[in-house]
Amino acid sequence: MLKEIKPGRKYFVINIDEPYAEHIYEILKAGQIAKGEWPEGDINFEEWKRITFNKPIKEGEILWNF
């Protein structure tokens, strides 16, 4: 899920290549599903990476995933 950065909020960023990234993904997905805000459906980490990052990224662009 891609979201816009909102002023006044605090965020943290992780590298999705780290060994703990899949665990964090599962926690975030469960929280978003509980709030009814996970449009991707029940997909696994590898599917999510393909969907989210299989698009052209402009130089200097930052993708924020929450």
Short mmCIF file of N, CA and C in Angstrom, two decimals:
data_model
loop_
_atom_site.label_atom_id
_atom_site.label_comp_id
_atom_site.label_asym_id
_atom_site.label_seq_id
_atom_site.Cartn_x
_atom_site.Cartn_y
_atom_site.Cartn_z
N MET A 1 0.85 -1.17 0.00
CA MET A 1 0.00 0.00 0.00
C MET A 1 0.89 1.23 0.00
N LEU A 2 0.65 2.10 -0.91
CA LEU A 2 1.37 3.37 -0.96
C LEU A 2 0.51 4.45 -0.35
N LYS A 3 1.10 5.25 0.50
CA LYS A 3 0.36 6.35 1.12
C LYS A 3 1.17 7.63 1.00
N GLU A 4 0.46 8.72 1.04
CA GLU A 4 1.09 10.04 1.00
C GLU A 4 1.61 10.40 2.39
N ILE A 5 2.78 11.02 2.42
CA ILE A 5 3.32 11.52 3.68
C ILE A 5 2.49 12.72 4.12
N LYS A 6 2.06 12.72 5.38
CA LYS A 6 1.23 13.80 5.89
C LYS A 6 2.01 14.64 6.90
N PRO A 7 1.90 15.95 6.80
CA PRO A 7 2.60 16.84 7.74
C PRO A 7 2.18 16.55 9.19
N GLY A 8 3.12 16.67 10.10
CA GLY A 8 2.83 16.51 11.51
C GLY A 8 2.84 15.07 11.99
N ARG A 9 3.01 14.11 11.10
CA ARG A 9 3.06 12.70 11.51
C ARG A 9 4.51 12.24 11.55
N LYS A 10 4.75 11.17 12.29
CA LYS A 10 6.10 10.62 12.38
C LYS A 10 6.11 9.26 11.70
N TYR A 11 7.16 8.99 10.96
CA TYR A 11 7.26 7.76 10.18
C TYR A 11 8.61 7.09 10.41
N PHE A 12 8.66 5.80 10.12
CA PHE A 12 9.96 5.13 10.06
C PHE A 12 10.03 4.40 8.73
N VAL A 13 11.25 4.21 8.26
CA VAL A 13 11.48 3.62 6.95
C VAL A 13 12.31 2.36 7.13
N ILE A 14 11.97 1.31 6.40
CA ILE A 14 12.79 0.09 6.45
C ILE A 14 13.22 -0.27 5.03
N ASN A 15 14.30 -1.01 4.95
CA ASN A 15 14.79 -1.55 3.69
C ASN A 15 14.10 -2.91 3.51
N ILE A 16 13.37 -3.11 2.43
CA ILE A 16 12.62 -4.36 2.27
C ILE A 16 13.52 -5.55 1.97
N ASP A 17 14.82 -5.32 1.82
CA ASP A 17 15.75 -6.42 1.61
C ASP A 17 16.29 -6.98 2.93
N GLU A 18 15.97 -6.35 4.04
CA GLU A 18 16.43 -6.83 5.34
C GLU A 18 15.67 -8.11 5.72
N PRO A 19 16.29 -8.99 6.50
CA PRO A 19 15.64 -10.25 6.85
C PRO A 19 14.36 -10.09 7.68
N TYR A 20 14.21 -8.99 8.39
CA TYR A 20 13.03 -8.77 9.22
C TYR A 20 11.88 -8.12 8.45
N ALA A 21 12.10 -7.71 7.21
CA ALA A 21 11.09 -6.96 6.45
C ALA A 21 9.78 -7.73 6.26
N GLU A 22 9.87 -9.02 5.99
CA GLU A 22 8.64 -9.80 5.79
C GLU A 22 7.80 -9.83 7.06
N HIS A 23 8.44 -9.95 8.20
CA HIS A 23 7.71 -9.96 9.47
C HIS A 23 7.01 -8.61 9.70
N ILE A 24 7.69 -7.53 9.44
CA ILE A 24 7.09 -6.20 9.58
C ILE A 24 5.93 -6.05 8.60
N TYR A 25 6.10 -6.52 7.37
CA TYR A 25 5.03 -6.49 6.37
C TYR A 25 3.77 -7.19 6.90
N GLU A 26 3.94 -8.38 7.47
CA GLU A 26 2.78 -9.15 7.98
C GLU A 26 2.07 -8.39 9.10
N ILE A 27 2.82 -7.75 9.97
CA ILE A 27 2.22 -6.96 11.06
C ILE A 27 1.46 -5.77 10.50
N LEU A 28 2.09 -5.03 9.58
CA LEU A 28 1.42 -3.87 8.97
C LEU A 28 0.17 -4.29 8.20
N LYS A 29 0.26 -5.38 7.45
CA LYS A 29 -0.88 -5.87 6.67
C LYS A 29 -2.04 -6.22 7.61
N ALA A 30 -1.76 -6.94 8.69
CA ALA A 30 -2.81 -7.32 9.63
C ALA A 30 -3.48 -6.08 10.23
N GLY A 31 -2.69 -5.08 10.59
CA GLY A 31 -3.25 -3.85 11.15
C GLY A 31 -4.10 -3.10 10.15
N GLN A 32 -3.64 -3.01 8.91
CA GLN A 32 -4.41 -2.31 7.88
C GLN A 32 -5.69 -3.08 7.53
N ILE A 33 -5.61 -4.40 7.46
CA ILE A 33 -6.81 -5.21 7.18
C ILE A 33 -7.83 -5.00 8.29
N ALA A 34 -7.37 -4.97 9.54
CA ALA A 34 -8.28 -4.76 10.68
C ALA A 34 -8.99 -3.41 10.58
N LYS A 35 -8.31 -2.41 10.00
CA LYS A 35 -8.91 -1.09 9.83
C LYS A 35 -9.73 -1.00 8.54
N GLY A 36 -9.69 -2.07 7.71
CA GLY A 36 -10.41 -2.05 6.44
C GLY A 36 -9.72 -1.23 5.38
N GLU A 37 -8.40 -1.07 5.50
CA GLU A 37 -7.64 -0.20 4.60
C GLU A 37 -6.52 -0.94 3.88
N TRP A 38 -6.76 -2.14 3.39
CA TRP A 38 -5.73 -2.89 2.69
C TRP A 38 -6.29 -3.36 1.35
N PRO A 39 -6.24 -2.51 0.32
CA PRO A 39 -6.88 -2.82 -0.96
C PRO A 39 -6.23 -3.97 -1.73
N GLU A 40 -5.00 -4.35 -1.38
CA GLU A 40 -4.31 -5.40 -2.12
C GLU A 40 -4.88 -6.79 -1.86
N GLY A 41 -5.64 -6.96 -0.80
CA GLY A 41 -6.18 -8.28 -0.46
C GLY A 41 -5.14 -9.10 0.29
N ASP A 42 -5.45 -10.38 0.48
CA ASP A 42 -4.59 -11.25 1.28
C ASP A 42 -3.45 -11.80 0.42
N ILE A 43 -2.45 -10.98 0.16
CA ILE A 43 -1.30 -11.39 -0.65
C ILE A 43 -0.07 -11.53 0.25
N ASN A 44 0.88 -12.34 -0.18
CA ASN A 44 2.09 -12.52 0.62
C ASN A 44 3.12 -11.43 0.31
N PHE A 45 4.20 -11.45 1.04
CA PHE A 45 5.24 -10.42 0.95
C PHE A 45 5.83 -10.33 -0.46
N GLU A 46 6.15 -11.47 -1.06
CA GLU A 46 6.75 -11.46 -2.40
C GLU A 46 5.77 -10.90 -3.44
N GLU A 47 4.50 -11.27 -3.35
CA GLU A 47 3.49 -10.72 -4.27
C GLU A 47 3.37 -9.21 -4.07
N TRP A 48 3.36 -8.77 -2.82
CA TRP A 48 3.25 -7.34 -2.52
C TRP A 48 4.43 -6.57 -3.12
N LYS A 49 5.66 -7.11 -2.97
CA LYS A 49 6.83 -6.44 -3.55
C LYS A 49 6.70 -6.33 -5.06
N ARG A 50 6.25 -7.40 -5.72
CA ARG A 50 6.09 -7.36 -7.18
C ARG A 50 5.07 -6.30 -7.59
N ILE A 51 3.94 -6.27 -6.91
CA ILE A 51 2.88 -5.30 -7.25
C ILE A 51 3.34 -3.87 -6.96
N THR A 52 3.93 -3.66 -5.80
CA THR A 52 4.30 -2.31 -5.36
C THR A 52 5.49 -1.73 -6.11
N PHE A 53 6.49 -2.54 -6.35
CA PHE A 53 7.73 -2.01 -6.91
C PHE A 53 7.96 -2.37 -8.37
N ASN A 54 7.02 -3.02 -9.01
CA ASN A 54 7.16 -3.35 -10.42
C ASN A 54 6.57 -2.23 -11.27
N LYS A 55 6.97 -1.02 -10.99
CA LYS A 55 6.54 0.15 -11.74
C LYS A 55 7.73 1.07 -11.88
N PRO A 56 7.74 1.86 -12.92
CA PRO A 56 8.88 2.78 -13.08
C PRO A 56 8.96 3.77 -11.92
N ILE A 57 10.16 3.98 -11.43
CA ILE A 57 10.39 4.95 -10.36
C ILE A 57 11.28 6.04 -10.93
N LYS A 58 10.83 7.27 -10.84
CA LYS A 58 11.60 8.40 -11.36
C LYS A 58 12.83 8.63 -10.47
N GLU A 59 13.87 9.15 -11.08
CA GLU A 59 15.08 9.43 -10.32
C GLU A 59 14.77 10.39 -9.17
N GLY A 60 15.20 10.03 -7.98
CA GLY A 60 14.97 10.86 -6.81
C GLY A 60 13.62 10.65 -6.14
N GLU A 61 12.74 9.87 -6.77
CA GLU A 61 11.41 9.63 -6.19
C GLU A 61 11.53 8.69 -5.01
N ILE A 62 10.74 8.95 -3.99
CA ILE A 62 10.71 8.09 -2.81
C ILE A 62 9.32 7.49 -2.73
N LEU A 63 9.26 6.17 -2.58
CA LEU A 63 7.98 5.50 -2.40
C LEU A 63 7.83 5.20 -0.92
N TRP A 64 6.74 5.61 -0.36
CA TRP A 64 6.46 5.37 1.05
C TRP A 64 5.37 4.32 1.13
N ASN A 65 5.62 3.24 1.87
CA ASN A 65 4.67 2.15 2.03
C ASN A 65 4.31 2.00 3.49
N PHE A 66 3.02 2.04 3.77
CA PHE A 66 2.54 1.92 5.14
C PHE A 66 1.36 1.00 5.16
#
